[in-house]
Amino acid sequence: MRIFFIFFFLIIVFSCNNNNNFSENETQTFPKGNIFRYNQTGGLTSLDPAFARVRANIWACTQLYNGLVRFSGKDLSMKYELAEKYELSKDGKVYTFTLKKGVFFHDNPCFPNGKGREMKASDFVYSFNRILKDGTGAWVFRDKVLKAKPLENSEKESKSNETKSQELKNQENKNQELKNDPKSQEIKKPEIIISDTAFKAVDDYTLRIYLEKPFPAFLQMLATPYTAVIPYEAIEKYKKDFRKNPVGTGAFLMRNGLWDERNKLILHKNPNYWKKDAKNQKLPYLDAVEVSFIEDRTVEFNTFFDGKLDLIANLSEVSRDQILEKSTGKVKERFAGKFKVVKNPYMMTEFIGFYQDTTILKDLKNPLLHPKVRQALNYAINRKGLLQALRNNLGIVGDFGVLPKAFPNFDSTKVNGYAYNPPKAQELLKEAGFPNGENLPIITLNTYQSDREVAEYLQKDWEQIGVKVNIELNHPASHSEKVEQGKLQMFRFSWIADYPDAENFLGMFYSPNFTPIGSNKTHFKNEVFDKLFQETSQMPLGKGRNPNYQKLNQIIMENSPVAVLYYDEVLRLCQNRVLYLEADALNSLLLETVKVK
Amino acid sequence: MNINFFLARILQGIGVLWGVASVIFLLFLVMPANPTSVLLGDNADKETRQKLITEWGLDKPIYVQYTQYLNDLLPIAFHEKNNLENNNYRYITLISLGENAFVLKYPHFRRSYLTGKLVNEILWEALWGTLILAVSAMFLATIFGIQIGIFASQNQDNFLDKAIMGISALGIATPSFVSAMILAVFLGFWWGNVTGLQMTGSLWELDTLSGEYHLKLKNLILPALTLSVRPLAIITQLTRSSMLEVMQQDYIRTARAKGLSERKILYTHALRNALNPVITAISGWLASLMAGAFFVEYIFAWKGLGRVTLEASRDFDLPVVMGATLLMAFIFVCINVLVDVLYGVFDPRMRT
């Protein structure tokens, strides 16, 4: 027994020792060195850009990798990254990129002597072919770039294809030469480079991409994190464990083993980063980025409040209540000046979907197939009240169609959506043959656990016009599964833009995009819409598309296969010591130009 | 010691594990979610989905899936060399047959659907966190529980005894996530400057600038304390009642008559006998503590099996959930076999 006590005493003494050390540091909560610290809830799953689907992965990959182009600034305009310039052929099908010279990969044991080699066009060919085969980003290229054709058929095809296959053979010969050339021993696997006809390295600094048909938004695809460049040596060495051994060209790099999964990820400054600021000073300014993985939102907020985190995003309701005034959504006075609160419109819309597919729905008398009932449900929602009651006014009232207000160069407010109007809702119900909700069966609203309060709010709103709604809460994974299979008649969902073009949102109502293959969850089908959508997607990008987008948006509103609830806003809390951290509508995090005091 | 008894218990244990593995396999077969959605989300195209289904072997007939699953779990099994290499599995070849081989290996729990990480790695990293946490909590609970229990039994029915019993009843009734939150906010946040404790943190912490791992024992204090609340309360009550019973035995009166000091009677004569039921309870609790650490690990962001399992089941990450469940089952079976065998050693009546 006594031995136990001595042992325990030792533990206490030992931990007290630790405490003392800690108290000395306590006067300075901020770490020494230029370290930026943010917390990541929801879990980082991989540092491989081919898996950069969720926010956590995108944020980390943004620091580690570069692509050809990227979105920049508030208006999300395109900016060159590793590309120096690009040309588009007259038929709109061939993109030719000239790459920057002198860009090196991170130093890593996968290279001879551990020194990162220069990035070449063939690396992009390798990386692009890889995401077609591996990871979650194949949709970026699939059905857009030229499809691989079997070689024996190519002779029978048209002349233009013949020249293409001729080019291909030249490339093959060239690769053969390269193979024999001892200087270019680093290209060990030429067969990967020519395995697909879509991407071609014309020379070390020229990259060509062939499309199946013109797709004006293609450049935006190349700004998604999936399309970052990686060296094939890393994949050969680490295989599937590339996920925790990332090698790229980005502003930060990860040294071996510095991702203690679920605890902490440390990214260090890349001393050989190619980018410089306006004063010709080398980027990045930070020495390191520290990512923690605290799941509990209250603990996360308290840690931030303690000064031990520089940035947190997506607050829980409790923390929101603590910081923001309930009804106005303004920052409470006692926090004014203590830290920065950044509110920014987000390219995300929250919906209720009404399933429309009569080939799957057996009951054709289903009231939700009646457009007037759907419109009535739309009019009955007090969206402003919802945001005030449940979200501290965070978010923008969803009165203007499916496109969120955050879209650059697009006036979404010109679309007429559904403002709160209960008498009108009752009138419509009456016209549909259900005065005051009589004869209406109980409708089930399917949603996920975290959304319970919103569902209950809607339930009350609808009850006021006499529509009885039952709420069913699903596990998030099985919820989306049921939605995809068309098992739910009324369901909650949201949509985040993958790239900042309205096409990405409106595609949700294009009939060839039916789930489970595409994004059309409601199986909405309208010939006028489909035709106009098809036309618009072939138009050059820019303001010229806007009138069509407005028309498309209006068609959806009139047919109301969905009820728009609200457009999201990003809320970020940031310590005062952080400078030059920009927020944009894609909720991206770019740390290469950030400074800390 | 009867070797047959020992073998029979081990065989039984293997049978239980096989049963658990089969039940998990069946449960996940009937699960309502499409596993590819876990990784792909809404944007997936058909080809990518199909590719994943083939990669994970979900397109094969159920009996093939089941055999492959068991084959992966067996320590000696038949594998394609290519597959082993591509997945970076560790193994020793026993008999090589061209493309295939009989290999000696750890059970393969495959790779996580969500992260692509080897499940073996995930579990191995998490297991230590949980073991250390559970053992420390048990250690705290035993030391203090027995002392407080003895103290209470000495003060039977007076104010102190009643207060202790009241508090310990509260301790038994409080769910672990409530006590976790209370301790985290009080000791870690409000009084953090006084106690020097943080709300979150793991045993090994990465230092950002140097990139080295440092041992932080103080991060163990809060979660271990939280986890020990309930066993502490139970051990206190068990010790108290057991002590009261023992102290009325004849041999204690004899000891008193011999003129031994009260202290010696308590600690050498009474306690030894009074501890029997307590020790049985502790051995049972250790296993369930490992399982009960779920919420504590979640709140204190402590890297352990509980947190891994909780997050994996939230995300429908089947290989991880399967692996974690089987590992838990394995630990339970091991402890049970060990306890049975030890009983057999100490008590010949049990060996039938």
Coordinates of N, CA and C in Angstrom, one line a residue, chain A residues 1-2 4-5 7-8 11 14-15 18-19 22-23 26 32-35 37 42-46 51 53 132-139 142-143 237-241 243-244 255 257-268 287-290 293-296 298-299 301-303 305-306 308 475-478 480-482 484-485 494-495 498 504 516-519 521, chain B residues 32-35 37-49 51-52 55 85-88 111 114-118 121-122 125 139-140 142-144 146-147 181 184-185 188-189 192-213 215-218 221 263 267 271 298-303 307-308 311-316 320:
Chain A
M1 N 0.8 -1.2 0.0 CA 0.0 0.0 0.0 C 0.9 1.3 0.0
R2 N 1.9 1.2 0.8 CA 2.7 2.4 1.0 C 3.4 2.8 -0.4
F4 N 2.3 2.3 -3.2 CA 1.4 3.0 -4.1 C 1.4 4.5 -3.8
F5 N 1.4 4.8 -2.5 CA 1.3 6.2 -2.1 C 2.5 7.0 -2.6
F7 N 4.3 6.2 -5.1 CA 4.2 6.3 -6.6 C 3.3 7.5 -6.9
F8 N 2.2 7.5 -6.2 CA 1.2 8.5 -6.5 C 1.7 9.9 -6.2
I11 N 3.9 11.0 -8.9 CA 3.1 11.5 -10.1 C 2.7 13.0 -9.8
F14 N 5.5 15.3 -10.1 CA 5.9 15.4 -11.5 C 5.0 16.3 -12.3
S15 N 3.7 16.1 -12.0 CA 2.8 17.0 -12.8 C 2.9 18.4 -12.3
N18 N 5.5 20.1 -14.1 CA 5.0 20.5 -15.4 C 4.2 21.8 -15.3
N19 N 3.4 21.8 -14.2 CA 2.6 23.0 -14.0 C 3.4 24.3 -13.9
F22 N 4.6 25.4 -17.1 CA 3.5 26.0 -17.8 C 3.1 27.4 -17.4
S23 N 3.1 27.6 -16.0 CA 2.8 28.9 -15.5 C 3.7 30.0 -16.0
E26 N 2.6 31.0 -19.2 CA 1.3 31.4 -19.2 C 1.1 32.9 -19.5
K32 N 5.9 31.4 -29.5 CA 7.0 32.0 -30.1 C 7.1 31.6 -31.5
G33 N 7.7 32.4 -32.4 CA 7.8 32.1 -33.8 C 6.5 32.5 -34.4
N34 N 6.5 32.5 -35.7 CA 5.3 32.9 -36.5 C 4.5 31.7 -36.8
I35 N 3.6 31.3 -35.8 CA 2.8 30.1 -36.0 C 1.4 30.5 -36.1
R37 N -2.4 29.1 -35.8 CA -3.1 27.9 -35.3 C -4.6 27.9 -35.6
G42 N -14.7 17.9 -37.6 CA -15.1 17.1 -38.7 C -14.0 16.2 -39.3
G43 N -12.8 16.4 -38.8 CA -11.8 15.4 -39.1 C -11.1 15.6 -40.5
L44 N -9.8 15.6 -40.5 CA -9.1 15.6 -41.7 C -8.9 14.2 -42.1
T45 N -9.2 13.8 -43.4 CA -9.1 12.4 -43.7 C -7.9 12.1 -44.5
S46 N -7.4 13.0 -45.3 CA -6.2 12.7 -46.1 C -5.6 14.0 -46.6
F51 N -8.2 13.4 -52.8 CA -9.3 13.2 -51.9 C -9.8 14.5 -51.3
R53 N -12.2 16.5 -50.9 CA -13.6 16.8 -51.1 C -14.2 17.6 -50.0
L132 N -8.2 10.7 -62.3 CA -9.3 10.0 -63.1 C -9.4 8.6 -62.5
K133 N -8.3 8.1 -62.0 CA -8.3 6.7 -61.6 C -8.5 6.5 -60.1
D134 N -8.1 7.5 -59.3 CA -8.0 7.4 -57.9 C -8.6 8.6 -57.2
G135 N -9.2 8.3 -56.0 CA -9.7 9.4 -55.2 C -11.1 9.8 -55.6
T136 N -11.5 11.0 -55.2 CA -12.9 11.4 -55.2 C -13.2 12.5 -56.3
G137 N -12.1 12.9 -57.0 CA -12.3 14.1 -57.9 C -12.4 13.8 -59.4
A138 N -12.7 12.5 -59.7 CA -12.8 12.2 -61.2 C -13.8 13.0 -61.9
W139 N -14.9 13.4 -61.2 CA -16.0 14.2 -61.8 C -15.5 15.5 -62.5
R142 N -14.2 13.9 -65.9 CA -15.0 12.9 -66.5 C -16.1 13.6 -67.4
D143 N -16.3 13.1 -68.6 CA -17.3 13.6 -69.6 C -16.9 15.0 -70.0
K237 N 6.7 5.6 -54.1 CA 7.3 5.3 -52.8 C 6.2 5.0 -51.7
Y238 N 5.2 5.8 -51.6 CA 4.3 5.7 -50.5 C 3.0 5.0 -50.8
K239 N 2.7 4.8 -52.1 CA 1.5 4.1 -52.5 C 0.3 4.8 -51.8
K240 N -0.5 3.9 -51.2 CA -1.7 4.5 -50.6 C -1.4 5.3 -49.3
D241 N -0.2 5.2 -48.8 CA 0.1 6.1 -47.7 C 0.6 7.4 -48.1
R243 N -1.3 9.6 -48.5 CA -2.2 10.4 -47.7 C -1.6 11.1 -46.5
K244 N -0.5 10.4 -46.0 CA 0.1 11.0 -44.8 C 1.6 11.4 -45.1
R255 N 6.7 17.6 -42.7 CA 7.9 16.7 -42.5 C 7.3 15.4 -42.0
G257 N 6.0 12.3 -40.4 CA 5.5 12.0 -39.0 C 4.9 13.1 -38.3
L258 N 4.8 14.3 -38.9 CA 4.3 15.4 -38.1 C 2.7 15.6 -38.2
W259 N 2.1 14.5 -38.6 CA 0.6 14.5 -38.5 C 0.3 13.4 -37.5
D260 N 0.0 13.9 -36.3 CA -0.5 13.0 -35.3 C -2.0 12.9 -35.4
E261 N -2.5 12.0 -36.1 CA -3.9 12.0 -36.5 C -4.8 12.1 -35.4
R262 N -5.8 13.0 -35.5 CA -6.8 13.3 -34.5 C -6.3 14.2 -33.4
N263 N -5.0 14.5 -33.5 CA -4.4 15.4 -32.4 C -3.9 16.7 -33.0
K264 N -3.0 16.6 -33.9 CA -2.3 17.8 -34.4 C -1.7 17.5 -35.7
L265 N -1.6 18.5 -36.5 CA -0.9 18.5 -37.8 C 0.0 19.7 -37.8
I266 N 1.2 19.5 -38.2 CA 2.1 20.6 -38.3 C 2.7 20.8 -39.7
L267 N 2.5 21.9 -40.3 CA 3.0 22.2 -41.6 C 4.1 23.3 -41.4
H268 N 5.3 23.0 -42.0 CA 6.4 24.0 -41.9 C 6.5 24.8 -43.1
D287 N 6.1 30.8 -40.1 CA 7.1 29.7 -40.0 C 6.4 28.4 -40.0
A288 N 5.2 28.3 -39.4 CA 4.5 27.1 -39.3 C 3.0 27.3 -39.2
V289 N 2.3 26.2 -39.6 CA 0.8 26.2 -39.4 C 0.5 25.0 -38.5
E290 N -0.3 25.3 -37.4 CA -0.6 24.2 -36.5 C -2.1 23.9 -36.5
F293 N -7.4 19.3 -33.7 CA -8.6 18.6 -34.1 C -9.5 18.4 -32.9
I294 N -9.9 19.5 -32.2 CA -10.9 19.4 -31.1 C -12.3 19.2 -31.7
E295 N -13.0 18.2 -31.3 CA -14.3 17.9 -31.9 C -15.4 18.7 -31.2
D296 N -15.3 18.8 -29.9 CA -16.3 19.4 -29.1 C -16.3 20.9 -29.3
T298 N -17.9 23.4 -27.8 CA -17.7 24.3 -26.6 C -16.3 24.4 -26.2
V299 N -15.6 23.2 -26.2 CA -14.2 23.2 -25.8 C -13.4 24.0 -26.8
F301 N -14.4 26.5 -28.6 CA -14.6 27.9 -28.4 C -13.8 28.4 -27.2
N302 N -13.9 27.7 -26.1 CA -13.1 28.1 -24.9 C -11.6 28.1 -25.2
T303 N -11.1 27.2 -26.0 CA -9.7 27.2 -26.3 C -9.3 28.4 -27.1
F305 N -11.0 31.3 -27.0 CA -11.1 32.4 -26.0 C -9.9 32.5 -25.1
D306 N -9.3 31.4 -24.9 CA -8.1 31.4 -24.0 C -6.9 31.9 -24.8
K308 N -5.5 30.3 -27.4 CA -4.7 29.2 -27.8 C -5.0 28.7 -29.3
H475 N -29.8 9.2 -39.7 CA -28.3 9.3 -39.7 C -27.9 10.0 -41.0
P476 N -26.9 10.9 -40.9 CA -26.6 11.7 -42.1 C -26.3 10.8 -43.3
A477 N -25.5 9.7 -43.1 CA -25.1 8.9 -44.3 C -26.3 8.2 -44.8
S478 N -27.2 7.7 -44.0 CA -28.4 6.9 -44.5 C -29.4 7.9 -45.1
S480 N -28.6 10.7 -46.9 CA -28.3 11.0 -48.3 C -28.5 9.7 -49.2
E481 N -28.4 8.6 -48.6 CA -28.6 7.3 -49.3 C -30.1 7.2 -49.7
K482 N -31.0 7.5 -48.8 CA -32.4 7.5 -49.0 C -32.8 8.5 -50.1
E484 N -30.9 9.7 -52.4 CA -30.5 9.3 -53.7 C -31.4 8.3 -54.4
Q485 N -31.9 7.4 -53.5 CA -32.7 6.3 -54.1 C -34.2 6.7 -54.3
S494 N -28.6 20.5 -48.6 CA -28.0 21.8 -48.9 C -27.0 21.5 -50.0
W495 N -26.6 22.6 -50.6 CA -25.7 22.5 -51.7 C -24.6 23.6 -51.6
D498 N -19.1 23.9 -56.0 CA -17.7 23.3 -56.1 C -16.9 24.4 -56.9
N504 N -23.2 25.2 -61.7 CA -23.0 24.2 -60.7 C -24.3 24.0 -59.8
P516 N -29.1 8.5 -58.7 CA -27.9 8.6 -57.9 C -26.6 9.0 -58.7
I517 N -26.7 9.2 -60.0 CA -25.5 9.5 -60.7 C -25.2 11.0 -60.7
G518 N -26.2 11.8 -60.8 CA -25.9 13.2 -60.8 C -26.4 13.9 -59.5
S519 N -26.6 15.2 -59.6 CA -27.0 16.0 -58.4 C -28.4 16.3 -58.4
K521 N -31.5 15.8 -57.1 CA -32.1 15.0 -56.0 C -33.6 14.9 -56.1
Chain B
P32 N -28.4 0.4 -43.9 CA -29.1 1.1 -44.9 C -28.3 2.1 -45.7
A33 N -27.0 2.3 -45.5 CA -26.3 3.3 -46.2 C -25.3 2.7 -47.2
N34 N -25.1 3.4 -48.3 CA -24.2 3.0 -49.3 C -22.8 3.4 -48.9
P35 N -21.9 2.5 -48.7 CA -20.6 2.8 -48.1 C -19.8 3.8 -49.0
S37 N -20.9 6.4 -50.4 CA -21.2 7.8 -50.1 C -20.3 8.4 -49.0
V38 N -19.8 7.5 -48.2 CA -19.0 8.0 -47.1 C -17.8 8.8 -47.6
L39 N -17.2 8.2 -48.7 CA -16.0 8.9 -49.2 C -16.4 9.9 -50.3
L40 N -17.4 9.6 -51.1 CA -17.6 10.4 -52.3 C -18.6 11.5 -52.2
G41 N -19.5 11.4 -51.2 CA -20.5 12.5 -51.1 C -21.4 12.6 -52.2
D42 N -21.9 13.8 -52.5 CA -23.0 14.0 -53.5 C -22.5 14.0 -55.0
N43 N -21.2 14.3 -55.1 CA -20.7 14.7 -56.4 C -20.2 13.5 -57.3
A44 N -20.3 12.3 -56.8 CA -19.7 11.2 -57.4 C -20.2 10.9 -58.8
D45 N -19.3 10.5 -59.7 CA -19.8 10.0 -60.9 C -19.9 8.5 -60.8
K46 N -20.6 7.9 -61.8 CA -20.9 6.4 -61.8 C -19.6 5.6 -61.8
E47 N -18.6 6.0 -62.6 CA -17.4 5.2 -62.7 C -16.6 5.2 -61.4
T48 N -16.5 6.3 -60.8 CA -15.8 6.4 -59.5 C -16.4 5.4 -58.5
R49 N -17.8 5.5 -58.4 CA -18.5 4.7 -57.5 C -18.2 3.2 -57.8
K51 N -15.7 1.9 -59.3 CA -14.3 1.6 -59.1 C -14.1 1.3 -57.6
L52 N -14.8 2.1 -56.7 CA -14.6 1.9 -55.3 C -15.3 0.6 -54.9
E55 N -13.0 -2.1 -55.8 CA -11.8 -2.1 -54.9 C -12.1 -2.7 -53.5
E85 N 1.2 -6.1 -51.3 CA 2.2 -5.0 -51.6 C 1.5 -3.6 -51.7
N86 N 0.4 -3.7 -52.5 CA -0.3 -2.4 -52.8 C -0.8 -1.7 -51.6
N87 N -1.2 -2.5 -50.6 CA -1.8 -2.0 -49.4 C -0.8 -1.7 -48.3
N88 N 0.5 -1.9 -48.6 CA 1.6 -1.8 -47.6 C 1.3 -2.6 -46.4
R111 N -8.3 -1.2 -45.0 CA -8.1 0.3 -44.9 C -9.4 1.0 -44.7
L114 N -13.0 5.9 -45.2 CA -13.0 7.4 -45.2 C -11.6 8.0 -45.4
T115 N -10.6 7.4 -44.7 CA -9.3 8.1 -44.7 C -8.3 7.3 -45.6
G116 N -8.6 6.0 -45.8 CA -7.6 5.2 -46.6 C -6.5 4.8 -45.7
K117 N -6.5 5.0 -44.4 CA -5.4 4.6 -43.5 C -5.6 3.2 -43.1
L118 N -4.5 2.5 -42.9 CA -4.6 1.1 -42.4 C -5.3 1.1 -41.1
E121 N -3.2 0.4 -38.1 CA -2.4 1.5 -37.6 C -3.3 2.4 -36.7
I122 N -4.5 2.6 -37.2 CA -5.5 3.5 -36.4 C -5.7 2.8 -35.0
E125 N -2.5 2.9 -32.7 CA -2.2 4.2 -32.1 C -3.2 4.5 -31.0
F139 N -6.4 3.0 -11.3 CA -5.4 3.2 -10.2 C -5.9 4.3 -9.2
L140 N -6.3 5.4 -9.7 CA -6.9 6.5 -8.9 C -8.0 6.0 -8.1
T142 N -8.9 2.9 -7.3 CA -8.6 1.9 -6.3 C -8.0 2.6 -5.0
I143 N -7.0 3.4 -5.2 CA -6.3 4.0 -4.1 C -7.2 4.8 -3.2
F144 N -7.9 5.7 -3.9 CA -8.8 6.6 -3.1 C -10.0 5.9 -2.6
I146 N -10.5 2.7 -1.8 CA -10.3 1.8 -0.6 C -10.1 2.7 0.6
Q147 N -9.3 3.7 0.5 CA -9.1 4.6 1.7 C -10.3 5.2 2.2
M181 N -17.6 17.3 -18.6 CA -17.8 18.7 -19.0 C -17.6 19.6 -17.8
A184 N -13.8 19.7 -17.1 CA -13.1 20.4 -18.1 C -13.3 21.9 -18.0
V185 N -14.5 22.3 -17.7 CA -14.8 23.8 -17.6 C -14.2 24.4 -16.4
G188 N -10.1 23.1 -16.2 CA -9.3 23.3 -17.3 C -9.5 24.7 -17.9
F189 N -10.7 25.3 -17.7 CA -10.9 26.6 -18.3 C -10.9 27.8 -17.3
G192 N -8.0 27.3 -15.0 CA -6.9 26.8 -15.8 C -5.6 27.5 -15.4
N193 N -5.6 28.7 -15.1 CA -4.4 29.4 -14.7 C -3.8 28.9 -13.4
V194 N -4.8 28.6 -12.5 CA -4.3 28.1 -11.2 C -3.8 26.6 -11.3
T195 N -4.6 25.8 -11.9 CA -4.3 24.4 -12.0 C -3.2 24.1 -13.0
G196 N -3.1 25.0 -14.0 CA -2.2 24.7 -15.1 C -2.6 23.6 -16.0
L197 N -3.9 23.3 -16.0 CA -4.3 22.2 -16.8 C -5.1 22.7 -18.0
Q198 N -5.0 21.9 -19.1 CA -5.8 22.3 -20.3 C -7.0 21.5 -20.5
M199 N -7.9 22.0 -21.2 CA -9.2 21.2 -21.4 C -8.9 20.0 -22.3
T200 N -8.0 20.2 -23.2 CA -7.8 19.1 -24.2 C -6.3 18.8 -24.2
G201 N -6.0 17.7 -24.8 CA -4.6 17.4 -25.0 C -4.3 15.9 -24.8
S202 N -3.3 15.4 -25.5 CA -3.0 14.0 -25.4 C -1.7 13.8 -24.7
L203 N -1.4 12.5 -24.5 CA -0.2 12.2 -23.7 C 1.1 12.6 -24.4
W204 N 1.1 12.4 -25.7 CA 2.3 12.9 -26.4 C 1.9 14.1 -27.2
E205 N 2.6 15.2 -27.1 CA 2.2 16.4 -27.9 C 3.4 16.8 -28.8
L206 N 2.9 17.2 -30.0 CA 3.9 17.6 -30.9 C 4.3 19.1 -30.7
D207 N 5.6 19.3 -30.6 CA 6.0 20.7 -30.5 C 6.1 21.3 -31.9
T208 N 5.4 22.5 -32.1 CA 5.3 22.9 -33.5 C 6.6 23.3 -34.1
L209 N 7.4 24.1 -33.4 CA 8.6 24.5 -34.1 C 9.6 23.5 -34.3
S210 N 9.9 22.7 -33.3 CA 10.9 21.6 -33.4 C 10.4 20.4 -34.1
G211 N 9.1 20.2 -34.1 CA 8.5 19.0 -34.7 C 8.8 17.7 -33.8
E212 N 9.1 17.9 -32.5 CA 9.4 16.7 -31.7 C 8.2 16.4 -30.8
Y213 N 8.1 15.1 -30.4 CA 7.0 14.7 -29.5 C 7.5 14.9 -28.1
L215 N 6.3 14.2 -23.9 CA 5.4 13.6 -23.0 C 4.7 14.6 -22.1
K216 N 3.4 14.6 -22.1 CA 2.7 15.6 -21.2 C 1.8 14.8 -20.3
L217 N 2.4 14.5 -19.1 CA 1.6 13.7 -18.2 C 0.4 14.4 -17.6
K218 N 0.6 15.8 -17.5 CA -0.5 16.5 -16.9 C -1.8 16.5 -17.7
I221 N -4.3 14.0 -16.4 CA -5.0 14.1 -15.1 C -6.5 14.3 -15.2
R263 N -4.9 -0.1 14.0 CA -4.3 0.1 12.6 C -3.9 -1.2 12.0
Y267 N -5.5 -2.9 8.6 CA -4.8 -3.0 7.4 C -4.3 -4.4 7.1
L271 N -8.6 -5.8 6.1 CA -8.6 -5.4 4.7 C -8.3 -6.5 3.8
Y298 N -13.9 11.8 -26.1 CA -14.4 12.7 -27.1 C -14.3 14.1 -26.6
I299 N -14.7 14.3 -25.3 CA -14.7 15.7 -24.8 C -13.3 16.2 -24.5
F300 N -12.4 15.4 -24.0 CA -11.1 15.8 -23.8 C -10.1 15.7 -25.0
A301 N -10.7 15.4 -26.1 CA -10.0 15.2 -27.4 C -8.8 14.3 -27.1
W302 N -9.0 13.2 -26.3 CA -8.0 12.3 -26.0 C -8.0 11.2 -27.1
K303 N -6.8 10.9 -27.6 CA -6.7 10.0 -28.7 C -6.9 8.5 -28.2
R307 N -12.8 7.3 -28.9 CA -13.0 8.4 -29.8 C -13.0 7.9 -31.3
V308 N -12.1 7.0 -31.5 CA -12.0 6.4 -32.9 C -13.3 5.7 -33.3
E311 N -16.2 8.3 -33.7 CA -16.2 9.1 -35.0 C -16.4 8.2 -36.2
A312 N -15.9 6.9 -36.1 CA -16.0 6.0 -37.2 C -17.5 5.6 -37.4
S313 N -18.2 5.4 -36.3 CA -19.6 5.0 -36.5 C -20.4 6.2 -36.9
R314 N -20.0 7.4 -36.5 CA -20.7 8.6 -37.0 C -20.6 8.7 -38.5
D315 N -19.4 8.4 -39.0 CA -19.1 8.6 -40.4 C -19.4 7.3 -41.3
F316 N -19.9 6.3 -40.6 CA -20.2 5.0 -41.3 C -18.9 4.4 -41.9
V320 N -13.2 0.5 -39.9 CA -12.8 0.9 -38.6 C -13.7 0.4 -37.4

